[in-house]
Amino acid sequence: MASSSSGIVAGLTAGALAVVGFLAYQASASAPSSAVAASSSASPSATGPTEKARKPSPLALPANSGSGTRVVYSLAGKRIWLVDSEAKAGTKPRTFPVAPSAVNPTPDTYRVLTRSLKITGSDGKPVEHVVRFANVDGTTIGFSAAVDGTMPKPGATPQEGTGAVRLSRADGTAVWEFATVAVKVVVVP
């Protein structure tokens, strides 16, 4: 009887070890890759593709977008950020979407050249809070808001030959208050 009971104990022990091993595998498979990599003795290349596949948030300030107080305009992101170098540490810059113009400036650092409270835009619409910062082949590029509050439909083709980067009225007011003459405007791809 002793040999059969030791066989049962050995079988139960092996079964328990198998269950514990399976549960450990499940836990490591569902753990964040940073926790697995920190506790693993595997080579650095074994951390998997998830580390490389993470993309920055579209709301995150683009890398290499300059320093100091500035407006950052992402052409591909169709978004601007108001970066205040005097803001308290940890404060995120205000950001909002824009409707791009038909004529785009090249990625570079510009300065606010002129401003107009209310004018008729190059597309014939009454606009307000116009902040101009670049000139491309005779077309003035600037941020503005339509007085009637309308925005181009997402994906709409901007009117040819215009340099109006359109914002909502509230966002246009924020840019107007922030981007005074000589403030930097950093355009990124």
Coordinates of N, CA and C in Angstrom, one line a residue:
M1 N 0.8 -1.2 0.0 CA 0.0 0.0 0.0 C 0.9 1.2 0.0
A2 N 2.0 1.2 0.6 CA 2.9 2.3 0.7 C 3.3 2.8 -0.7
S3 N 3.6 1.9 -1.6 CA 4.1 2.3 -2.9 C 2.9 2.9 -3.7
S4 N 1.7 2.5 -3.5 CA 0.6 3.1 -4.3 C 0.2 4.5 -3.7
S5 N 0.4 4.7 -2.4 CA 0.1 6.0 -1.8 C 1.2 7.0 -2.2
S6 N 2.4 6.5 -2.3 CA 3.5 7.5 -2.7 C 3.3 7.8 -4.2
G7 N 2.7 6.9 -5.0 CA 2.4 7.2 -6.4 C 1.3 8.2 -6.5
I8 N 0.3 8.1 -5.6 CA -0.8 9.0 -5.7 C -0.3 10.4 -5.3
V9 N 0.6 10.5 -4.2 CA 1.1 11.8 -3.8 C 2.0 12.4 -4.9
A10 N 2.8 11.5 -5.6 CA 3.6 12.0 -6.7 C 2.7 12.6 -7.8
G11 N 1.6 11.9 -8.1 CA 0.7 12.3 -9.2 C 0.0 13.6 -8.8
L12 N -0.4 13.7 -7.5 CA -1.0 15.0 -7.1 C 0.0 16.1 -7.1
T13 N 1.2 15.9 -6.7 CA 2.2 16.9 -6.7 C 2.5 17.4 -8.1
A14 N 2.6 16.4 -9.1 CA 2.9 16.8 -10.5 C 1.7 17.6 -11.0
G15 N 0.5 17.1 -10.7 CA -0.7 17.9 -11.2 C -0.7 19.3 -10.6
A16 N -0.4 19.4 -9.3 CA -0.4 20.8 -8.7 C 0.6 21.6 -9.3
L17 N 1.8 21.1 -9.6 CA 2.9 21.9 -10.3 C 2.4 22.3 -11.7
A18 N 1.7 21.4 -12.4 CA 1.3 21.7 -13.7 C 0.3 22.9 -13.7
V19 N -0.7 22.9 -12.7 CA -1.7 23.9 -12.5 C -1.0 25.2 -12.2
V20 N 0.0 25.2 -11.2 CA 0.7 26.4 -10.9 C 1.5 27.0 -12.1
G21 N 2.1 26.1 -12.8 CA 2.9 26.5 -14.0 C 2.0 27.2 -15.0
F22 N 0.8 26.6 -15.2 CA -0.2 27.1 -16.2 C -0.7 28.5 -15.7
L23 N -1.0 28.6 -14.4 CA -1.5 29.9 -13.9 C -0.4 31.0 -14.0
A24 N 0.9 30.6 -13.8 CA 2.0 31.5 -13.9 C 2.1 32.0 -15.3
Y25 N 2.0 31.1 -16.3 CA 2.1 31.4 -17.7 C 0.9 32.4 -18.0
Q26 N -0.3 32.1 -17.6 CA -1.4 33.0 -17.9 C -1.2 34.4 -17.3
A27 N -0.6 34.5 -16.1 CA -0.4 35.8 -15.5 C 0.7 36.5 -16.2
S28 N 1.7 35.9 -16.7 CA 2.8 36.6 -17.4 C 2.3 37.0 -18.8
A29 N 1.4 36.2 -19.4 CA 0.9 36.6 -20.7 C 0.0 37.8 -20.6
S30 N -0.7 38.0 -19.5 CA -1.6 39.2 -19.4 C -1.0 40.4 -18.7
A31 N 0.3 40.2 -18.2 CA 0.9 41.3 -17.5 C 1.4 42.3 -18.5
P32 N 1.6 43.6 -18.2 CA 2.2 44.6 -19.1 C 3.6 44.2 -19.5
S33 N 3.9 44.4 -20.7 CA 5.2 44.0 -21.2 C 6.4 44.6 -20.5
S34 N 6.2 45.8 -19.9 CA 7.3 46.4 -19.1 C 7.5 45.6 -17.8
A35 N 6.5 45.1 -17.2 CA 6.6 44.3 -16.0 C 7.3 42.9 -16.3
V36 N 6.9 42.3 -17.4 CA 7.5 41.1 -17.8 C 8.9 41.2 -18.2
A37 N 9.3 42.3 -18.9 CA 10.6 42.5 -19.3 C 11.5 42.8 -18.1
A38 N 11.0 43.5 -17.1 CA 11.8 43.8 -15.9 C 12.1 42.6 -15.1
S39 N 11.2 41.6 -15.1 CA 11.4 40.4 -14.3 C 12.0 39.3 -15.1
S40 N 12.1 39.4 -16.4 CA 12.6 38.3 -17.2 C 14.1 38.4 -17.4
S41 N 14.7 37.3 -17.6 CA 16.1 37.2 -17.9 C 16.4 37.1 -19.4
A42 N 15.3 37.2 -20.2 CA 15.4 37.1 -21.6 C 16.2 38.3 -22.2
S43 N 16.6 38.1 -23.4 CA 17.4 39.2 -24.1 C 16.5 40.4 -24.4
P44 N 17.0 41.6 -24.5 CA 16.2 42.8 -24.8 C 15.3 42.7 -26.0
S45 N 15.7 41.9 -27.0 CA 14.9 41.8 -28.2 C 13.7 40.9 -28.0
A46 N 13.6 40.3 -26.8 CA 12.4 39.4 -26.6 C 11.3 40.1 -26.0
T47 N 11.3 41.5 -25.9 CA 10.2 42.2 -25.2 C 9.0 42.3 -26.1
G48 N 9.1 42.0 -27.4 CA 8.0 41.9 -28.3 C 7.7 43.2 -29.0
P49 N 6.8 43.2 -30.0 CA 6.5 44.3 -30.8 C 5.7 45.4 -30.1
T50 N 5.0 45.1 -29.0 CA 4.1 46.1 -28.4 C 4.9 47.3 -28.0
E51 N 6.1 47.2 -27.6 CA 6.9 48.4 -27.2 C 7.0 49.4 -28.4
K52 N 7.3 48.8 -29.5 CA 7.5 49.7 -30.7 C 6.2 50.1 -31.4
A53 N 5.1 49.4 -31.1 CA 3.9 49.6 -31.8 C 3.1 50.8 -31.2
R54 N 3.5 51.2 -30.0 CA 2.7 52.3 -29.3 C 3.0 53.6 -30.0
K55 N 1.9 54.3 -30.3 CA 1.9 55.6 -31.0 C 1.6 56.6 -30.0
P56 N 2.2 57.8 -30.1 CA 1.8 58.9 -29.2 C 0.4 59.3 -29.4
S57 N -0.2 59.9 -28.4 CA -1.6 60.4 -28.5 C -1.6 61.5 -29.5
P58 N -2.7 61.6 -30.3 CA -2.7 62.8 -31.3 C -2.9 64.1 -30.5
L59 N -3.2 64.0 -29.3 CA -3.3 65.3 -28.5 C -1.9 65.7 -27.8
A60 N -0.9 64.8 -27.9 CA 0.4 65.1 -27.3 C 1.1 66.1 -28.2
L61 N 1.8 67.0 -27.5 CA 2.6 68.0 -28.2 C 3.6 67.3 -29.1
P62 N 3.8 67.6 -30.3 CA 4.7 66.9 -31.2 C 6.2 67.1 -30.7
A63 N 7.0 66.1 -30.8 CA 8.4 66.1 -30.5 C 9.0 67.1 -31.4
N64 N 10.1 67.7 -31.0 CA 10.9 68.6 -31.8 C 10.1 69.8 -32.3
S65 N 9.2 70.3 -31.4 CA 8.4 71.5 -31.8 C 8.8 72.8 -31.1
G66 N 10.1 72.8 -30.8 CA 10.7 74.1 -30.3 C 10.6 74.2 -28.8
S67 N 10.9 75.4 -28.4 CA 10.9 75.7 -26.9 C 10.4 77.1 -26.7
G68 N 10.1 77.4 -25.5 CA 9.6 78.7 -25.2 C 8.1 78.9 -25.5
T69 N 7.6 80.1 -25.3 CA 6.2 80.4 -25.6 C 6.0 80.3 -27.1
R70 N 5.0 79.6 -27.6 CA 4.9 79.4 -29.0 C 3.5 78.8 -29.4
V71 N 3.1 78.9 -30.6 CA 2.0 78.2 -31.2 C 2.6 77.1 -32.0
V72 N 2.2 75.9 -31.8 CA 2.7 74.7 -32.6 C 1.5 74.3 -33.5
Y73 N 1.8 74.2 -34.8 CA 0.8 73.9 -35.8 C 1.3 72.6 -36.5
S74 N 0.6 71.5 -36.4 CA 0.9 70.2 -37.0 C 0.1 70.1 -38.3
L75 N 0.8 70.1 -39.4 CA 0.1 70.0 -40.7 C -0.6 68.7 -40.9
A76 N 0.1 67.6 -40.6 CA -0.6 66.3 -40.7 C -1.6 66.0 -39.6
G77 N -1.4 66.5 -38.4 CA -2.3 66.4 -37.3 C -3.5 67.3 -37.4
K78 N -3.5 68.3 -38.2 CA -4.6 69.3 -38.3 C -5.0 69.8 -36.9
R79 N -3.9 70.2 -36.2 CA -4.1 70.6 -34.8 C -3.1 71.7 -34.4
I80 N -3.5 72.5 -33.5 CA -2.5 73.5 -32.9 C -2.5 73.4 -31.4
W81 N -1.3 73.8 -30.8 CA -1.1 73.8 -29.4 C -0.7 75.2 -29.0
L82 N -1.1 75.7 -27.9 CA -0.7 77.0 -27.4 C 0.2 76.7 -26.2
V83 N 1.5 76.9 -26.4 CA 2.5 76.5 -25.4 C 3.0 77.7 -24.7
D84 N 2.7 77.8 -23.4 CA 3.1 79.0 -22.6 C 4.2 78.6 -21.7
S85 N 5.4 79.1 -21.9 CA 6.6 78.8 -21.1 C 6.5 79.3 -19.7
E86 N 5.5 80.1 -19.4 CA 5.4 80.7 -18.1 C 4.3 79.8 -17.3
A87 N 3.7 78.8 -17.9 CA 2.7 78.0 -17.2 C 3.4 77.2 -16.1
K88 N 2.6 76.9 -15.1 CA 3.2 76.1 -14.0 C 3.6 74.7 -14.5
A89 N 4.6 74.1 -13.9 CA 5.1 72.8 -14.3 C 3.9 71.8 -14.3
G90 N 3.9 70.9 -15.3 CA 2.9 69.9 -15.4 C 1.7 70.3 -16.1
T91 N 1.5 71.6 -16.4 CA 0.3 72.1 -17.1 C 0.5 71.7 -18.6
K92 N -0.6 71.1 -19.1 CA -0.5 70.7 -20.5 C -1.0 71.9 -21.4
P93 N -0.3 72.1 -22.5 CA -0.8 73.2 -23.4 C -2.2 72.9 -23.9
R94 N -2.9 74.0 -24.1 CA -4.2 73.9 -24.8 C -4.0 73.5 -26.2
T95 N -4.9 72.6 -26.7 CA -4.8 72.1 -28.0 C -6.2 72.0 -28.6
F96 N -6.3 72.2 -29.9 CA -7.6 72.0 -30.6 C -7.4 71.8 -32.1
P97 N -8.4 71.2 -32.7 CA -8.3 70.9 -34.1 C -8.5 72.1 -35.0
V98 N -7.9 72.1 -36.2 CA -8.1 73.2 -37.2 C -8.5 72.6 -38.5
A99 N -9.1 73.4 -39.3 CA -9.4 73.1 -40.7 C -8.2 73.7 -41.5
P100 N -7.3 72.9 -42.1 CA -6.2 73.5 -42.8 C -6.5 74.3 -44.0
S101 N -5.6 75.1 -44.4 CA -5.8 76.0 -45.6 C -5.3 75.2 -46.9
A102 N -5.6 75.7 -48.0 CA -5.2 75.1 -49.3 C -3.8 75.3 -49.5
V103 N -3.2 76.4 -49.0 CA -1.8 76.6 -49.2 C -1.1 76.5 -47.8
N104 N -0.1 75.6 -47.7 CA 0.5 75.4 -46.4 C 1.9 75.9 -46.4
P105 N 2.3 76.4 -45.2 CA 3.7 76.9 -45.1 C 4.6 75.6 -44.9
T106 N 5.9 75.8 -45.2 CA 6.8 74.7 -45.0 C 7.1 74.6 -43.5
P107 N 7.4 73.4 -43.0 CA 7.7 73.2 -41.6 C 8.9 74.1 -41.3
D108 N 8.8 75.0 -40.3 CA 9.8 75.9 -39.9 C 9.3 76.7 -38.7
T109 N 10.1 77.7 -38.3 CA 9.7 78.5 -37.2 C 9.4 79.9 -37.8
Y110 N 8.2 80.5 -37.5 CA 7.8 81.8 -38.0 C 7.5 82.6 -36.8
R111 N 7.1 83.9 -37.0 CA 6.7 84.8 -36.0 C 5.3 85.4 -36.4
V112 N 4.5 85.7 -35.5 CA 3.2 86.4 -35.8 C 3.6 87.7 -36.4
L113 N 3.1 88.0 -37.6 CA 3.5 89.2 -38.4 C 2.4 90.3 -38.1
T114 N 1.2 90.0 -38.3 CA 0.1 91.0 -38.2 C -1.1 90.3 -37.6
R115 N -2.1 91.1 -37.1 CA -3.3 90.6 -36.6 C -4.5 91.6 -37.0
S116 N -5.6 91.0 -37.2 CA -6.8 91.9 -37.5 C -8.0 91.3 -36.7
L117 N -8.7 92.2 -36.1 CA -9.9 91.8 -35.3 C -11.0 91.2 -36.2
K118 N -11.4 92.0 -37.2 CA -12.4 91.5 -38.2 C -12.1 91.9 -39.6
I119 N -12.2 91.0 -40.5 CA -12.0 91.3 -41.9 C -12.8 90.3 -42.8
T120 N -12.7 90.5 -44.1 CA -13.3 89.5 -45.0 C -12.2 88.6 -45.4
G121 N -12.4 87.3 -45.2 CA -11.3 86.3 -45.5 C -11.1 86.2 -47.0
S122 N -10.0 85.5 -47.4 CA -9.7 85.3 -48.8 C -10.7 84.4 -49.4
D123 N -11.6 83.7 -48.7 CA -12.6 82.9 -49.2 C -14.0 83.7 -49.3
G124 N -13.9 85.0 -48.9 CA -15.1 85.8 -49.0 C -16.0 85.8 -47.7
K125 N -15.6 85.0 -46.7 CA -16.4 85.0 -45.5 C -15.9 86.0 -44.5
P126 N -16.8 86.6 -43.8 CA -16.4 87.5 -42.7 C -15.7 86.7 -41.6
V127 N -14.5 87.1 -41.2 CA -13.7 86.3 -40.2 C -13.3 87.3 -39.1
E128 N -12.9 86.7 -38.0 CA -12.4 87.5 -36.8 C -11.2 86.8 -36.3
H129 N -10.5 87.6 -35.4 CA -9.3 87.1 -34.7 C -8.3 86.5 -35.7
V130 N -7.9 87.2 -36.7 CA -7.0 86.8 -37.7 C -5.6 87.0 -37.2
V131 N -4.8 85.9 -37.2 CA -3.4 85.9 -36.7 C -2.5 85.4 -37.9
R132 N -1.8 86.4 -38.6 CA -1.0 86.0 -39.7 C 0.4 85.7 -39.4
F133 N 1.0 84.7 -40.0 CA 2.4 84.3 -39.6 C 3.3 83.9 -40.7
A134 N 2.8 83.8 -41.9 CA 3.6 83.3 -43.1 C 3.0 83.8 -44.4
N135 N 3.9 83.8 -45.4 CA 3.5 84.1 -46.8 C 4.1 83.1 -47.7
V136 N 3.3 82.5 -48.5 CA 3.7 81.4 -49.4 C 3.3 81.9 -50.8
D137 N 4.3 82.3 -51.6 CA 4.1 82.7 -53.0 C 2.9 83.7 -53.2
G138 N 2.9 84.7 -52.3 CA 1.9 85.7 -52.4 C 0.6 85.4 -51.6
T139 N 0.5 84.2 -51.0 CA -0.7 83.9 -50.2 C -0.3 84.0 -48.7
T140 N -1.1 84.8 -48.0 CA -0.9 85.0 -46.6 C -1.5 83.8 -45.8
I141 N -0.7 83.3 -44.9 CA -1.2 82.2 -44.1 C -1.5 82.7 -42.7
G142 N -2.6 82.3 -42.1 CA -3.0 82.7 -40.8 C -4.1 81.9 -40.2
F143 N -4.3 82.0 -38.9 CA -5.4 81.4 -38.2 C -6.5 82.4 -38.1
S144 N -7.8 81.9 -38.2 CA -8.9 82.8 -38.1 C -10.2 81.9 -37.8
A145 N -11.2 82.6 -37.4 CA -12.5 82.0 -37.2 C -13.6 82.7 -38.0
A146 N -14.5 81.9 -38.6 CA -15.6 82.5 -39.3 C -16.6 83.2 -38.3
V147 N -17.0 84.4 -38.6 CA -17.9 85.1 -37.7 C -19.2 84.3 -37.5
D148 N -19.7 83.6 -38.5 CA -20.9 82.8 -38.3 C -20.7 81.5 -37.6
G149 N -19.5 81.2 -37.2 CA -19.2 80.0 -36.5 C -19.0 78.8 -37.3
T150 N -19.2 78.9 -38.6 CA -19.1 77.6 -39.4 C -17.6 77.2 -39.6
M151 N -17.5 75.9 -39.7 CA -16.2 75.3 -40.0 C -16.3 74.4 -41.2
P152 N -15.3 74.3 -42.0 CA -15.4 73.4 -43.2 C -15.7 72.0 -42.7
K153 N -16.4 71.2 -43.4 CA -16.7 69.8 -43.1 C -15.4 69.0 -43.0
P154 N -15.3 68.1 -42.1 CA -14.0 67.3 -42.0 C -13.8 66.6 -43.4
G155 N -12.6 66.7 -43.9 CA -12.2 66.1 -45.1 C -12.5 66.9 -46.4
A156 N -13.2 68.1 -46.2 CA -13.5 69.0 -47.3 C -12.3 69.6 -47.8
T157 N -12.2 69.7 -49.1 CA -11.1 70.4 -49.8 C -11.1 71.9 -49.6
P158 N -10.1 72.5 -49.0 CA -10.1 73.9 -48.8 C -10.1 74.6 -50.1
Q159 N -10.7 75.8 -50.1 CA -10.9 76.6 -51.3 C -9.5 77.0 -51.8
E160 N -9.3 76.7 -53.1 CA -8.0 76.9 -53.8 C -7.4 78.3 -53.6
G161 N -6.2 78.4 -53.3 CA -5.5 79.7 -53.2 C -5.6 80.4 -51.9
T162 N -6.3 79.8 -50.9 CA -6.5 80.5 -49.6 C -5.5 80.0 -48.6
G163 N -5.2 80.9 -47.7 CA -4.2 80.6 -46.6 C -4.9 80.6 -45.3
A164 N -6.2 80.4 -45.2 CA -6.9 80.5 -43.9 C -6.9 79.2 -43.2
V165 N -6.3 79.1 -42.1 CA -6.4 77.9 -41.2 C -7.5 78.3 -40.2
R166 N -8.7 77.6 -40.4 CA -9.9 77.9 -39.7 C -10.0 77.2 -38.3
L167 N -10.5 77.9 -37.4 CA -10.7 77.4 -36.0 C -12.2 77.7 -35.6
S168 N -12.6 77.1 -34.6 CA -14.0 77.5 -34.0 C -13.8 78.9 -33.4
R169 N -14.9 79.6 -33.2 CA -14.9 80.9 -32.6 C -14.2 80.9 -31.3
A170 N -14.5 80.0 -30.4 CA -13.9 79.9 -29.1 C -12.4 79.7 -29.2
D171 N -12.0 78.8 -30.1 CA -10.5 78.6 -30.2 C -9.8 79.7 -30.9
G172 N -10.5 80.4 -31.8 CA -10.0 81.6 -32.5 C -9.7 82.7 -31.5
T173 N -10.7 82.8 -30.5 CA -10.5 83.8 -29.4 C -9.2 83.5 -28.6
A174 N -9.1 82.2 -28.3 CA -7.9 81.8 -27.5 C -6.6 82.1 -28.2
V175 N -6.6 81.8 -29.5 CA -5.4 82.1 -30.3 C -5.1 83.6 -30.3
W176 N -6.2 84.4 -30.5 CA -6.1 85.8 -30.6 C -5.4 86.4 -29.3
E177 N -5.9 85.9 -28.2 CA -5.4 86.3 -26.9 C -4.0 85.9 -26.6
F178 N -3.6 84.7 -27.2 CA -2.3 84.2 -26.9 C -1.2 84.6 -27.9
A179 N -1.5 84.7 -29.2 CA -0.5 84.9 -30.2 C -0.5 86.4 -30.7
T180 N 0.2 87.1 -29.9 CA 0.4 88.5 -30.2 C 1.5 88.7 -31.2
V181 N 1.7 89.9 -31.7 CA 2.8 90.1 -32.7 C 4.1 89.6 -32.2
A182 N 4.9 88.9 -33.0 CA 6.2 88.4 -32.7 C 6.2 87.1 -31.9
V183 N 5.1 86.6 -31.5 CA 5.1 85.2 -30.8 C 5.5 84.2 -31.9
K184 N 6.2 83.2 -31.5 CA 6.7 82.1 -32.4 C 5.5 81.3 -32.8
V185 N 5.5 80.9 -34.1 CA 4.6 79.8 -34.6 C 5.5 78.8 -35.2
V186 N 5.5 77.6 -34.6 CA 6.3 76.5 -35.1 C 5.4 75.5 -35.9
V187 N 5.8 75.4 -37.2 CA 5.0 74.5 -38.1 C 5.8 73.2 -38.2
V188 N 5.1 72.1 -37.9 CA 5.7 70.8 -38.0 C 5.0 70.0 -39.0
P189 N 5.7 69.0 -39.6 CA 5.0 68.2 -40.7 C 3.7 67.5 -40.2

